[in-house]
mmCIF file with all atom_site columns, C-alpha atoms and ligand atoms in Angstrom:
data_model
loop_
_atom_site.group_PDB
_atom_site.id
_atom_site.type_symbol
_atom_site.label_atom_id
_atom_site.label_alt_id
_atom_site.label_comp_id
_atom_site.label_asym_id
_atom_site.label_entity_id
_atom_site.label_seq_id
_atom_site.pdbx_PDB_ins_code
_atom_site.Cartn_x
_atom_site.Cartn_y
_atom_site.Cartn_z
_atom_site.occupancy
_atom_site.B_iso_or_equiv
_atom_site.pdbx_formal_charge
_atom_site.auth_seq_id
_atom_site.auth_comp_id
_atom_site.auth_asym_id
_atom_site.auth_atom_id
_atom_site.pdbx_PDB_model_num
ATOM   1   C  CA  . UNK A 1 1   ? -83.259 70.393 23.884 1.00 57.00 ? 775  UNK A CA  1
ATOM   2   C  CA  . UNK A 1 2   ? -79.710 71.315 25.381 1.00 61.00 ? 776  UNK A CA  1
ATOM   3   C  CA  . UNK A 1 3   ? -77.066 71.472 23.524 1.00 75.00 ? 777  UNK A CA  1
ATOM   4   C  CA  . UNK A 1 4   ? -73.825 69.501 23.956 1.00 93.00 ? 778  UNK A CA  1
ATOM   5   C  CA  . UNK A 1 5   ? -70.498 70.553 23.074 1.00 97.00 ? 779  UNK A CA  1
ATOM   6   C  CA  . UNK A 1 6   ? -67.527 67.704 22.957 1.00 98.00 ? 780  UNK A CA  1
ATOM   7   C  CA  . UNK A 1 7   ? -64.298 68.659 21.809 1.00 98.00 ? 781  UNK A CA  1
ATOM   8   C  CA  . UNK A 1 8   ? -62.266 65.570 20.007 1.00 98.00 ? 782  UNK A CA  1
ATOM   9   C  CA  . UNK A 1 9   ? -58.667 65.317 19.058 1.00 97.00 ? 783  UNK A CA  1
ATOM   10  C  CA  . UNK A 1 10  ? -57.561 63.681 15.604 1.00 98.00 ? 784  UNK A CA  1
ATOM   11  C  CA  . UNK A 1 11  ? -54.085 61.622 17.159 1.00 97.00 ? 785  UNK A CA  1
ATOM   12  C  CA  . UNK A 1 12  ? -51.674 60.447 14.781 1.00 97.00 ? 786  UNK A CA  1
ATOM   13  C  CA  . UNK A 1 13  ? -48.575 60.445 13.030 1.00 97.00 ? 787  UNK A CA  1
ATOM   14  C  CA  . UNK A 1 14  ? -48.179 61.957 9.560  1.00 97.00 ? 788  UNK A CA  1
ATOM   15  C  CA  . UNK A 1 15  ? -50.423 61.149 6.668  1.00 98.00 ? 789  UNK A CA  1
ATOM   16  C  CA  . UNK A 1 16  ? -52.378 58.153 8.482  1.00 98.00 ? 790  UNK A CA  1
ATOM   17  C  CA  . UNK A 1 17  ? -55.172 60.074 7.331  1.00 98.00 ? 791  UNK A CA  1
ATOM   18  C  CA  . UNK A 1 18  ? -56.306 62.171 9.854  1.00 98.00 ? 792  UNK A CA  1
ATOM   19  C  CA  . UNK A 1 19  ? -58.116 65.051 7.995  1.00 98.00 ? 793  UNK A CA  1
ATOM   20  C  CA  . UNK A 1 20  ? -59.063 62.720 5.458  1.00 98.00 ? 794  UNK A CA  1
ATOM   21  C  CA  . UNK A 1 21  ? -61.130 60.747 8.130  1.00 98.00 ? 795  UNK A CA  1
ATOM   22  C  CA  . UNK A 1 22  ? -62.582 64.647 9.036  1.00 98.00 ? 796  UNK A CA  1
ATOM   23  C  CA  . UNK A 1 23  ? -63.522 65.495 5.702  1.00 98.00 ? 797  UNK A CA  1
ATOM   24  C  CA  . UNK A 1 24  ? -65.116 62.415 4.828  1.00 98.00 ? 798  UNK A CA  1
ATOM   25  C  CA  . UNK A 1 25  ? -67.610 62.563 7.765  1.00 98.00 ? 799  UNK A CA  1
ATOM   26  C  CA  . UNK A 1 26  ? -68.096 66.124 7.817  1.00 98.00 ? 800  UNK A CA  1
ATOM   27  C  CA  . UNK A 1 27  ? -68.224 66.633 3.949  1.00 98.00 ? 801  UNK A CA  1
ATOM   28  C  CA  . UNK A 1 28  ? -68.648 63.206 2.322  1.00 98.00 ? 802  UNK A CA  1
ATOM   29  C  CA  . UNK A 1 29  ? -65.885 64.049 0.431  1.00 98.00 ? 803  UNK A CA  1
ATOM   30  C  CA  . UNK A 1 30  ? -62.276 62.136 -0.198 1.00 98.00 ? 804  UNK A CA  1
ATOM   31  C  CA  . UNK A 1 31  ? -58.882 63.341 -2.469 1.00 98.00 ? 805  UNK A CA  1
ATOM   32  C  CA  . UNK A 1 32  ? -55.991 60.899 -3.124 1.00 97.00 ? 806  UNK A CA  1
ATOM   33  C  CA  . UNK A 1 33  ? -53.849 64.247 -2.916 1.00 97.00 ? 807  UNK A CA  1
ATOM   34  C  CA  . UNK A 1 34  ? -51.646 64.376 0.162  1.00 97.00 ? 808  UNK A CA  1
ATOM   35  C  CA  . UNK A 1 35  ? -51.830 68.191 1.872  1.00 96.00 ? 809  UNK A CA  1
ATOM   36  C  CA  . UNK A 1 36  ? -49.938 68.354 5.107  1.00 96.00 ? 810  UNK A CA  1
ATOM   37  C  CA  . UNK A 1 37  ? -52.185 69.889 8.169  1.00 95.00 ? 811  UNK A CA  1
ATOM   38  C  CA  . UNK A 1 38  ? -49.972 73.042 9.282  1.00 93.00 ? 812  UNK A CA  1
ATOM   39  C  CA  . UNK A 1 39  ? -50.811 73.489 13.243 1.00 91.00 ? 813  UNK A CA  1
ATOM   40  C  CA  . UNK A 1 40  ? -54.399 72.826 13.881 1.00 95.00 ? 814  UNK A CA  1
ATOM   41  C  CA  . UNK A 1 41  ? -58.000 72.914 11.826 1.00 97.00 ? 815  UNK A CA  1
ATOM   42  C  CA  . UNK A 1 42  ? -60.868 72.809 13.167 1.00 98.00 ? 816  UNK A CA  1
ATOM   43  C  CA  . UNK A 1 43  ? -64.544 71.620 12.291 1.00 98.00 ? 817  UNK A CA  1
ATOM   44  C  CA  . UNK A 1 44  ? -67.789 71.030 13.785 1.00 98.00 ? 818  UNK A CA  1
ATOM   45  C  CA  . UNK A 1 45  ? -70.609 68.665 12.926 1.00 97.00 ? 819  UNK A CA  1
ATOM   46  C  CA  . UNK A 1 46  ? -73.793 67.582 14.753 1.00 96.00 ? 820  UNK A CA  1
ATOM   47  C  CA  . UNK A 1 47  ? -74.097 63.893 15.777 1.00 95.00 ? 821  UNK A CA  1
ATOM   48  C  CA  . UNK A 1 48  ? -77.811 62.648 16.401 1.00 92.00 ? 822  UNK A CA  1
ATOM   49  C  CA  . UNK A 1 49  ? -77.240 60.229 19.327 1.00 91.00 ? 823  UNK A CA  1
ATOM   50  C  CA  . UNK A 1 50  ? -81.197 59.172 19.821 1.00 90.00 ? 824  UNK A CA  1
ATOM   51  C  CA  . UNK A 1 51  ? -84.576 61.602 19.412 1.00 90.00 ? 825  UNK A CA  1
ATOM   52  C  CA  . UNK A 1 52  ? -83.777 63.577 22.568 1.00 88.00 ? 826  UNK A CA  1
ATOM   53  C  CA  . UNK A 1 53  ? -79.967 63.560 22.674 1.00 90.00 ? 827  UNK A CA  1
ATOM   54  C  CA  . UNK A 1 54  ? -77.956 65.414 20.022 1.00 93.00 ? 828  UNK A CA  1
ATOM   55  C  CA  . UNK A 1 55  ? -73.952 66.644 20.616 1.00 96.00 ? 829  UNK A CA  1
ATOM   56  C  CA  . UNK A 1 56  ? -72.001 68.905 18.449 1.00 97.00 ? 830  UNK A CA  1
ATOM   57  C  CA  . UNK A 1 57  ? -68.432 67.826 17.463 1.00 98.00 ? 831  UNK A CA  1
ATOM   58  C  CA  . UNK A 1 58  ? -65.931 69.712 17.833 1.00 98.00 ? 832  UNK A CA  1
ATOM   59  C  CA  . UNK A 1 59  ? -63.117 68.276 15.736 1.00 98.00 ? 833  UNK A CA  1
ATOM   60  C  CA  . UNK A 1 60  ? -59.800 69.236 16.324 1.00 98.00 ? 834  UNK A CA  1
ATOM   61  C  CA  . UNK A 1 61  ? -56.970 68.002 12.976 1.00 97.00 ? 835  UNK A CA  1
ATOM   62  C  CA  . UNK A 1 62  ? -54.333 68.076 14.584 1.00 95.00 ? 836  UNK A CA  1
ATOM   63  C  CA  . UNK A 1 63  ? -51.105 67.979 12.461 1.00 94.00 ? 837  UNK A CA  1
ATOM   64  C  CA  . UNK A 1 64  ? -49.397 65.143 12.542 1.00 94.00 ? 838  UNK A CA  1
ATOM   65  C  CA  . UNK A 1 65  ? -45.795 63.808 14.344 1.00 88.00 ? 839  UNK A CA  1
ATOM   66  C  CA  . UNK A 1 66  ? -45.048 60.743 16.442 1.00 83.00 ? 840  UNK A CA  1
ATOM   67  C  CA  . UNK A 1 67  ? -44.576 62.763 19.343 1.00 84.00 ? 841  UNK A CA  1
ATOM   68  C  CA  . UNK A 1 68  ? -46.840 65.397 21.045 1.00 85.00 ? 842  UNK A CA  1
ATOM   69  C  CA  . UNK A 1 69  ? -45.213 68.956 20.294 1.00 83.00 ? 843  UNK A CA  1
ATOM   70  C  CA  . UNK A 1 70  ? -45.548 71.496 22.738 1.00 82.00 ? 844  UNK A CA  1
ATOM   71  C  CA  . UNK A 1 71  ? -47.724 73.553 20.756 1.00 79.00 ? 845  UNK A CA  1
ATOM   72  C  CA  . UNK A 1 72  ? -49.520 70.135 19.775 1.00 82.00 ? 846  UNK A CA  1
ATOM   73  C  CA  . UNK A 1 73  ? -49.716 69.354 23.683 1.00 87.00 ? 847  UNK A CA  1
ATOM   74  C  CA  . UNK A 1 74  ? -51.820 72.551 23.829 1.00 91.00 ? 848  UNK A CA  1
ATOM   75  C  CA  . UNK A 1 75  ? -54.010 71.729 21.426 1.00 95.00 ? 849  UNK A CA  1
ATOM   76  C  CA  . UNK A 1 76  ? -55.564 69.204 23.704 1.00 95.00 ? 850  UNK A CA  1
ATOM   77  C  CA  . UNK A 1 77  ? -56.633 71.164 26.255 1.00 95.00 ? 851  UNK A CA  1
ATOM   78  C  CA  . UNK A 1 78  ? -60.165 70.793 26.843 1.00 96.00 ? 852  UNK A CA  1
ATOM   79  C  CA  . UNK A 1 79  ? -60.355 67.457 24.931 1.00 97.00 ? 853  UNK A CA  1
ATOM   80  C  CA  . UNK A 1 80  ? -63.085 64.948 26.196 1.00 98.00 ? 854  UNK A CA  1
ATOM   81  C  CA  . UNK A 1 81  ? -61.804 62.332 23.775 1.00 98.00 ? 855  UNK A CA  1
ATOM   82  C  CA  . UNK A 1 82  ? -59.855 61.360 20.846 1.00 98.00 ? 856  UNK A CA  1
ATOM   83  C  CA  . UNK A 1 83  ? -59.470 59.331 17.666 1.00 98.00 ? 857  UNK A CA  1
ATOM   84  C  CA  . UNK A 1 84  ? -55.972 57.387 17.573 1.00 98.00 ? 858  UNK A CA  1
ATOM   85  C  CA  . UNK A 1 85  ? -55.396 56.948 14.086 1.00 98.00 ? 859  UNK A CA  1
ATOM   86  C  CA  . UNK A 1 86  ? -52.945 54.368 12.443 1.00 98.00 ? 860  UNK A CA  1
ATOM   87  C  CA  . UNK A 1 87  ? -51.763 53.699 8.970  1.00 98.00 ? 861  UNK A CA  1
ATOM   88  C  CA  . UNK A 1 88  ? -52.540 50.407 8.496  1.00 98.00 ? 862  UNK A CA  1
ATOM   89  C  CA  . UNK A 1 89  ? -49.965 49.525 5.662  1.00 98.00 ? 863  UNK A CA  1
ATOM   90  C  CA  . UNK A 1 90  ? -47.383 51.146 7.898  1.00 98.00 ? 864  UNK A CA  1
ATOM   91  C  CA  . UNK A 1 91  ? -46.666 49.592 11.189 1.00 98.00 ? 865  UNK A CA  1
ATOM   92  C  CA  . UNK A 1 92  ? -44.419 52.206 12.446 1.00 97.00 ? 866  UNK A CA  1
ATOM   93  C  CA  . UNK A 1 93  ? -47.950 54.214 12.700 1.00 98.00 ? 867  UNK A CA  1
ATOM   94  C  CA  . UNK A 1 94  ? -48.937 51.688 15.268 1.00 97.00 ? 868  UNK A CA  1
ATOM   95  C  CA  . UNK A 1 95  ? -45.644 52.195 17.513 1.00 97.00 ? 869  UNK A CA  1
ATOM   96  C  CA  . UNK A 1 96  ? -46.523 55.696 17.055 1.00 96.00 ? 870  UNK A CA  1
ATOM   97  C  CA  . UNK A 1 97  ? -49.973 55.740 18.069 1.00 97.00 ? 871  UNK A CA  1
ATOM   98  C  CA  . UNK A 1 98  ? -49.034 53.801 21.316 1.00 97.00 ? 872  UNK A CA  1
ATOM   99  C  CA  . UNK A 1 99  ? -46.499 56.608 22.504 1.00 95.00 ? 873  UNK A CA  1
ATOM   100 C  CA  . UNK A 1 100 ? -48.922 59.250 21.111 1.00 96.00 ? 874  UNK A CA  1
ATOM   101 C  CA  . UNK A 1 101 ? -51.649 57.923 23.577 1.00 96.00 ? 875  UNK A CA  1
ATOM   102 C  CA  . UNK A 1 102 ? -48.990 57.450 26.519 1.00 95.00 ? 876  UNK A CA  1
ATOM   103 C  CA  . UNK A 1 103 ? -48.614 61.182 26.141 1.00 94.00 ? 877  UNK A CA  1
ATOM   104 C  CA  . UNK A 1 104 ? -51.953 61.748 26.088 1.00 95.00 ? 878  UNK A CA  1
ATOM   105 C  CA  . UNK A 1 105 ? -52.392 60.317 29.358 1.00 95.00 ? 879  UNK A CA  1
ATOM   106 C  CA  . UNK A 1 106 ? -49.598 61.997 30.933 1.00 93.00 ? 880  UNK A CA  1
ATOM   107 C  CA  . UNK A 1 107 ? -51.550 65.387 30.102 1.00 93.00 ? 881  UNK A CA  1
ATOM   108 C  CA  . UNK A 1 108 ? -54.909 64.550 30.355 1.00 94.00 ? 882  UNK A CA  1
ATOM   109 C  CA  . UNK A 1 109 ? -55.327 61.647 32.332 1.00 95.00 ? 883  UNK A CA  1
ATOM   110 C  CA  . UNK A 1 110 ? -57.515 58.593 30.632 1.00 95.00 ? 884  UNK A CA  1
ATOM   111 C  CA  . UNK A 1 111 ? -59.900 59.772 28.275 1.00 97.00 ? 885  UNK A CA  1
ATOM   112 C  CA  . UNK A 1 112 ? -62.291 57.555 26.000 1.00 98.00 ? 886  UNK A CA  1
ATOM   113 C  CA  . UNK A 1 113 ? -60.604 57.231 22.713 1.00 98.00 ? 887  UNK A CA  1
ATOM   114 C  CA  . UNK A 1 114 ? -61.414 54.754 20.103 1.00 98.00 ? 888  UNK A CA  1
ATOM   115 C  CA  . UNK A 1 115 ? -58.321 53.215 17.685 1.00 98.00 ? 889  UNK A CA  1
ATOM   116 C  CA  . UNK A 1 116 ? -58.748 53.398 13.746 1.00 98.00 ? 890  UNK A CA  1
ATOM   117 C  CA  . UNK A 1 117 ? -56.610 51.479 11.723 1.00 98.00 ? 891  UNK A CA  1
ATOM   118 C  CA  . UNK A 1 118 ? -57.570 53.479 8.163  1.00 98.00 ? 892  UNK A CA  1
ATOM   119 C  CA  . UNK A 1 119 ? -56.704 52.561 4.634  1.00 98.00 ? 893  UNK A CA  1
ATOM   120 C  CA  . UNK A 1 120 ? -58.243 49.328 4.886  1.00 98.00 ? 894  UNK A CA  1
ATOM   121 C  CA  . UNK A 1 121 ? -58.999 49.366 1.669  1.00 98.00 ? 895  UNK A CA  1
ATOM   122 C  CA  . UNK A 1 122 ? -55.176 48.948 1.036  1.00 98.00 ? 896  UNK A CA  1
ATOM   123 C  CA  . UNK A 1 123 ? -55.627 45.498 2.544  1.00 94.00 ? 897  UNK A CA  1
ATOM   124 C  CA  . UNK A 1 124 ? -52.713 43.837 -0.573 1.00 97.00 ? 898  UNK A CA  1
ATOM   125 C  CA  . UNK A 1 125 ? -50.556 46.365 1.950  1.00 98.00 ? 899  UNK A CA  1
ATOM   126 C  CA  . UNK A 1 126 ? -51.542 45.586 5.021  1.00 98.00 ? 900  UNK A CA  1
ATOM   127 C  CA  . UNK A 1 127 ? -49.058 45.385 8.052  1.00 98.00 ? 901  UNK A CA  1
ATOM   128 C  CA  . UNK A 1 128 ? -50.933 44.759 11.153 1.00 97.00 ? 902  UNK A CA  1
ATOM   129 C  CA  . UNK A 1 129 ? -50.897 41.508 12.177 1.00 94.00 ? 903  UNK A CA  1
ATOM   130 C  CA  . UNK A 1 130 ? -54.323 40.006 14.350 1.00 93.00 ? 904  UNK A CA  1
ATOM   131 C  CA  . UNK A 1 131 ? -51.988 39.184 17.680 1.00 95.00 ? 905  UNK A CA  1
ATOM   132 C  CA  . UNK A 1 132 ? -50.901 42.690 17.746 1.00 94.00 ? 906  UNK A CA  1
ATOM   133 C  CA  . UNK A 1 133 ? -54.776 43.589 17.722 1.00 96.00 ? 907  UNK A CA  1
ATOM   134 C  CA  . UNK A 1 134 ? -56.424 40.804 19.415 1.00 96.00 ? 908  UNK A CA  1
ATOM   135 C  CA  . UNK A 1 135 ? -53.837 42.198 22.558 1.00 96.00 ? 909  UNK A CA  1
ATOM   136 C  CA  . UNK A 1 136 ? -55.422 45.237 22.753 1.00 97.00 ? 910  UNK A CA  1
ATOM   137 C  CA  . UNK A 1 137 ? -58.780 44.271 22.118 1.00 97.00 ? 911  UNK A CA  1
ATOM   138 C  CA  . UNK A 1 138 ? -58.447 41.876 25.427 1.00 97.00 ? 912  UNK A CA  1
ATOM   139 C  CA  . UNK A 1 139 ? -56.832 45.297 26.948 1.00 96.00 ? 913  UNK A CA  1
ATOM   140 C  CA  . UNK A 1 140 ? -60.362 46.864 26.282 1.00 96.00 ? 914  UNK A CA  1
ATOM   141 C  CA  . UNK A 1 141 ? -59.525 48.953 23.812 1.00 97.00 ? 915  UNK A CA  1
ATOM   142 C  CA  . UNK A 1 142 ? -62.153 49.650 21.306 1.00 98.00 ? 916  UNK A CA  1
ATOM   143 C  CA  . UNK A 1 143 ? -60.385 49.121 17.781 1.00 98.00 ? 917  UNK A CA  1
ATOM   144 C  CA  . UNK A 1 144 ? -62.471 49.887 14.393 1.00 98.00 ? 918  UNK A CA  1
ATOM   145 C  CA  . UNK A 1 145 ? -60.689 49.484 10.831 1.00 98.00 ? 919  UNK A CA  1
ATOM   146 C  CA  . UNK A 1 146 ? -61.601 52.154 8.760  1.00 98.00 ? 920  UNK A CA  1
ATOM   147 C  CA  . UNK A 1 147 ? -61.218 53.585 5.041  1.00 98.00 ? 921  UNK A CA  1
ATOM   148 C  CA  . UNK A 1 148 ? -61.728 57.442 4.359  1.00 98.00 ? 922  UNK A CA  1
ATOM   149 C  CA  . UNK A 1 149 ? -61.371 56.700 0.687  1.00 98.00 ? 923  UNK A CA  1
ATOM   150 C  CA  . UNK A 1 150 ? -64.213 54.090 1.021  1.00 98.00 ? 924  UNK A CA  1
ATOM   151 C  CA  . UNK A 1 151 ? -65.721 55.385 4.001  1.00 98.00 ? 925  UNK A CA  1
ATOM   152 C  CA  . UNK A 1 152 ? -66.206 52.487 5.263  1.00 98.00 ? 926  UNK A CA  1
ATOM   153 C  CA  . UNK A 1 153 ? -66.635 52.605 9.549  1.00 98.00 ? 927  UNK A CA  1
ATOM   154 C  CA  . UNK A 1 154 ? -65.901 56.254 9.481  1.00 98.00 ? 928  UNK A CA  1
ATOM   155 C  CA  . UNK A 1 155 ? -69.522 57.582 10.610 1.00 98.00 ? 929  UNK A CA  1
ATOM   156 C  CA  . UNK A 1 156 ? -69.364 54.384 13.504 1.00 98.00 ? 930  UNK A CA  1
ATOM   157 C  CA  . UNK A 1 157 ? -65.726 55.827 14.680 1.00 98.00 ? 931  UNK A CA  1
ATOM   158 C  CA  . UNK A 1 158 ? -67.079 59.118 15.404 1.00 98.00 ? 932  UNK A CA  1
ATOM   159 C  CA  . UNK A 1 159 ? -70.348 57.991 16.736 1.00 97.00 ? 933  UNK A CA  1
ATOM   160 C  CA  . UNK A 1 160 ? -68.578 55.025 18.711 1.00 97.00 ? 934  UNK A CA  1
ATOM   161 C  CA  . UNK A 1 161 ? -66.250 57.849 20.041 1.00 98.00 ? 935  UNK A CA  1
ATOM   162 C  CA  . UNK A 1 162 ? -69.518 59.951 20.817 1.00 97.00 ? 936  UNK A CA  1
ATOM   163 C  CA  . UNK A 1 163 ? -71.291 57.135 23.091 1.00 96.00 ? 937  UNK A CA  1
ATOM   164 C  CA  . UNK A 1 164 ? -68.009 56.739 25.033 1.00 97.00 ? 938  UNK A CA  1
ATOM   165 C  CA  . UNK A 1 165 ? -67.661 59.948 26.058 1.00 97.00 ? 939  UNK A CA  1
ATOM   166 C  CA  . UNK A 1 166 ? -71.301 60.622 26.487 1.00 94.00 ? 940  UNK A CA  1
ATOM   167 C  CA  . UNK A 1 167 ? -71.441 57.143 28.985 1.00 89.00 ? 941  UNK A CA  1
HETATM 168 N  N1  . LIG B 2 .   ? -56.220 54.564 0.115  1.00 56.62 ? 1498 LIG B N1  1
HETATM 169 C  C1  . LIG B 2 .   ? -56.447 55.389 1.126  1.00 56.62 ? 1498 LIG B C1  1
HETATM 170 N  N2  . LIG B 2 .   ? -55.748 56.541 1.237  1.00 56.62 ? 1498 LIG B N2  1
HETATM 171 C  C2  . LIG B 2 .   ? -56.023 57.353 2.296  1.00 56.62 ? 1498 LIG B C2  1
HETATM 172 C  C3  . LIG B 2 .   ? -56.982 57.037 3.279  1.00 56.62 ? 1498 LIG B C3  1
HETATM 173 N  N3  . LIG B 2 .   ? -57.011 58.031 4.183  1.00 56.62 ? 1498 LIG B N3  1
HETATM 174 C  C4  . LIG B 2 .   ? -56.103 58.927 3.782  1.00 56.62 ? 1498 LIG B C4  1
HETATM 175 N  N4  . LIG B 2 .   ? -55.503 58.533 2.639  1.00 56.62 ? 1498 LIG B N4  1
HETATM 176 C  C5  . LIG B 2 .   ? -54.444 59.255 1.898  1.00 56.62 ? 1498 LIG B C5  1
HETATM 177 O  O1  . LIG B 2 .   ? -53.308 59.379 2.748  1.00 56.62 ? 1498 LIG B O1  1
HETATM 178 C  C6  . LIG B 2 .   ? -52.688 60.647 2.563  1.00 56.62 ? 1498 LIG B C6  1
HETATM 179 C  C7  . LIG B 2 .   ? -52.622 61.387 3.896  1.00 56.62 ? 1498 LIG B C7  1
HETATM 180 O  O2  . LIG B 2 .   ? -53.930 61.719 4.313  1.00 56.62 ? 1498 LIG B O2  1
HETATM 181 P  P1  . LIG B 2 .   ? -54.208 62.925 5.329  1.00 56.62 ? 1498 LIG B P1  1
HETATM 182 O  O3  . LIG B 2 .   ? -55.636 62.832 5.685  1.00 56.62 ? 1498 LIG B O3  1
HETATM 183 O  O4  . LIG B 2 .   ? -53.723 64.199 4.798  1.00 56.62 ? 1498 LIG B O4  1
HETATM 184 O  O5  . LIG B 2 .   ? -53.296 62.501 6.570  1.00 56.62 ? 1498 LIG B O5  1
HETATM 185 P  P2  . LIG B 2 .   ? -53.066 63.292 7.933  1.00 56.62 ? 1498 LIG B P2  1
HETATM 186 O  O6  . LIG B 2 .   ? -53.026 62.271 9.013  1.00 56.62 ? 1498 LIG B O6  1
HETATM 187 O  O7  . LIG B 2 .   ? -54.052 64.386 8.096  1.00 56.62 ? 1498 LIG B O7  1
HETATM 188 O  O8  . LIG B 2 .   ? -51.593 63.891 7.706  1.00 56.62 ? 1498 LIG B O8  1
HETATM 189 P  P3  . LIG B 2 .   ? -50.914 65.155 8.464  1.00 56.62 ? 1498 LIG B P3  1
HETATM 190 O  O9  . LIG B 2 .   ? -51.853 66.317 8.414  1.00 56.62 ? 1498 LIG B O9  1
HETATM 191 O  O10 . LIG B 2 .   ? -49.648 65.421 7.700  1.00 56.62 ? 1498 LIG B O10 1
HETATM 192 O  O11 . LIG B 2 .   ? -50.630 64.720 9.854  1.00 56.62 ? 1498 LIG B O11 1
HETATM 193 C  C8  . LIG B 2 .   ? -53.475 61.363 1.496  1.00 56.62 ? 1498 LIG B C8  1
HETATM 194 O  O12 . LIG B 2 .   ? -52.851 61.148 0.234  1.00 56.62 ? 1498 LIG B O12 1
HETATM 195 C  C9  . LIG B 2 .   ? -54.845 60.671 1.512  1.00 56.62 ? 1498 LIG B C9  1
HETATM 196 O  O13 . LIG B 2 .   ? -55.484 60.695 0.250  1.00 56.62 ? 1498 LIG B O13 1
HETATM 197 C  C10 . LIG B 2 .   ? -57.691 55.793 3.144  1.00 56.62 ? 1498 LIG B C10 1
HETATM 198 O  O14 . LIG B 2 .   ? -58.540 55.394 3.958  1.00 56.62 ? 1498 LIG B O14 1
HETATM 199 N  N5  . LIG B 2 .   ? -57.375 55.004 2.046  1.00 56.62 ? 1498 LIG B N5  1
HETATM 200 MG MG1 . LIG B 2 .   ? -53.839 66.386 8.298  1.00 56.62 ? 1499 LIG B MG1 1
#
């Protein structure tokens, strides 16, 4: 069987939960304690797509910011795809994650990305309202709410993320 390497960026701005979302599908594992990323970490894992296609993940954490940094601009390089994470009980993390992906673009031209909007399980502080959404549903974005804490939808991101850039 060949072997498939992808390399996917974790987009967002601080604490929306990138590595959190990394550690719970590589590891299983979840902390309520908040640990800045300093520059970049990396992980792999191996995603089973069907009995003859497997691809191996190569997860870039990417710290952080609501702007791309020049070192974080390098980071990219290479990228086939990303995960555009938002806060969902802070909606500046939404304005964020729409300049984050314009700058994106800039660099690497359109990539498949899917959206998260993490910490669902906050949902008693929950600022995203359904227009906001719905509009970039109808856009064609592909938008998945997601807990780390829970885990709810975190295996589907990655695999969701996967198919795209596998189409
Ligand atoms: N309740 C809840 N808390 C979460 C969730 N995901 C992350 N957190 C918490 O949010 C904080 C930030 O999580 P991180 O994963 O470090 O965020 P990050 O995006 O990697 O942050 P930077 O590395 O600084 O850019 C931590 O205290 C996590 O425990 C979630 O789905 N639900
Ligand atoms: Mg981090």
């Amino acid at each position: 069987m060949a072997i498939l390497q992808k390399k996917i960026c974790m987009i967002g701005d601080f604490s929306v939960g990138k590595t959190s979302l990394v550690s719970r599908f590589v590891r299983q594992t979840f902390s309520d304690k908040y640990l800045t990323t300093v520059g970049v970490k990396i992980d792999t894992k191996l995603v089973k797509l069907s009995d003859e296609l497997e691809v191996k993940l190569i997860l870039w954490d990417i710290a952080g910011n609501d702007a791309l940094t020049t070192a974080a601009s390098s980071y990219l390089r290479g990228a086939a795809g990303f995960l555009l994470v938002v806060d969902g009980t802070r909606l500046p993390t939404w304005h964020s994650a729409l300049n984050l992906k314009d700058a994106i673009a800039k660099q690497l031209g359109e990539k498949p990305f899917v959206m998260l909007l993490n910490k669902i399980d906050l949902t008693e502080q929950w600022e995203l309202n359904e227009q906001i959404l719905e509009e970039k549903t109808q856009q064609g974005w592909k938008l998945l709410s997601t807990s780390a804490k829970t885990g709810m939808n975190v295996e589907k991101a990655f695999l969701e993320l996967a198919i795209q850039i596998l189409k």
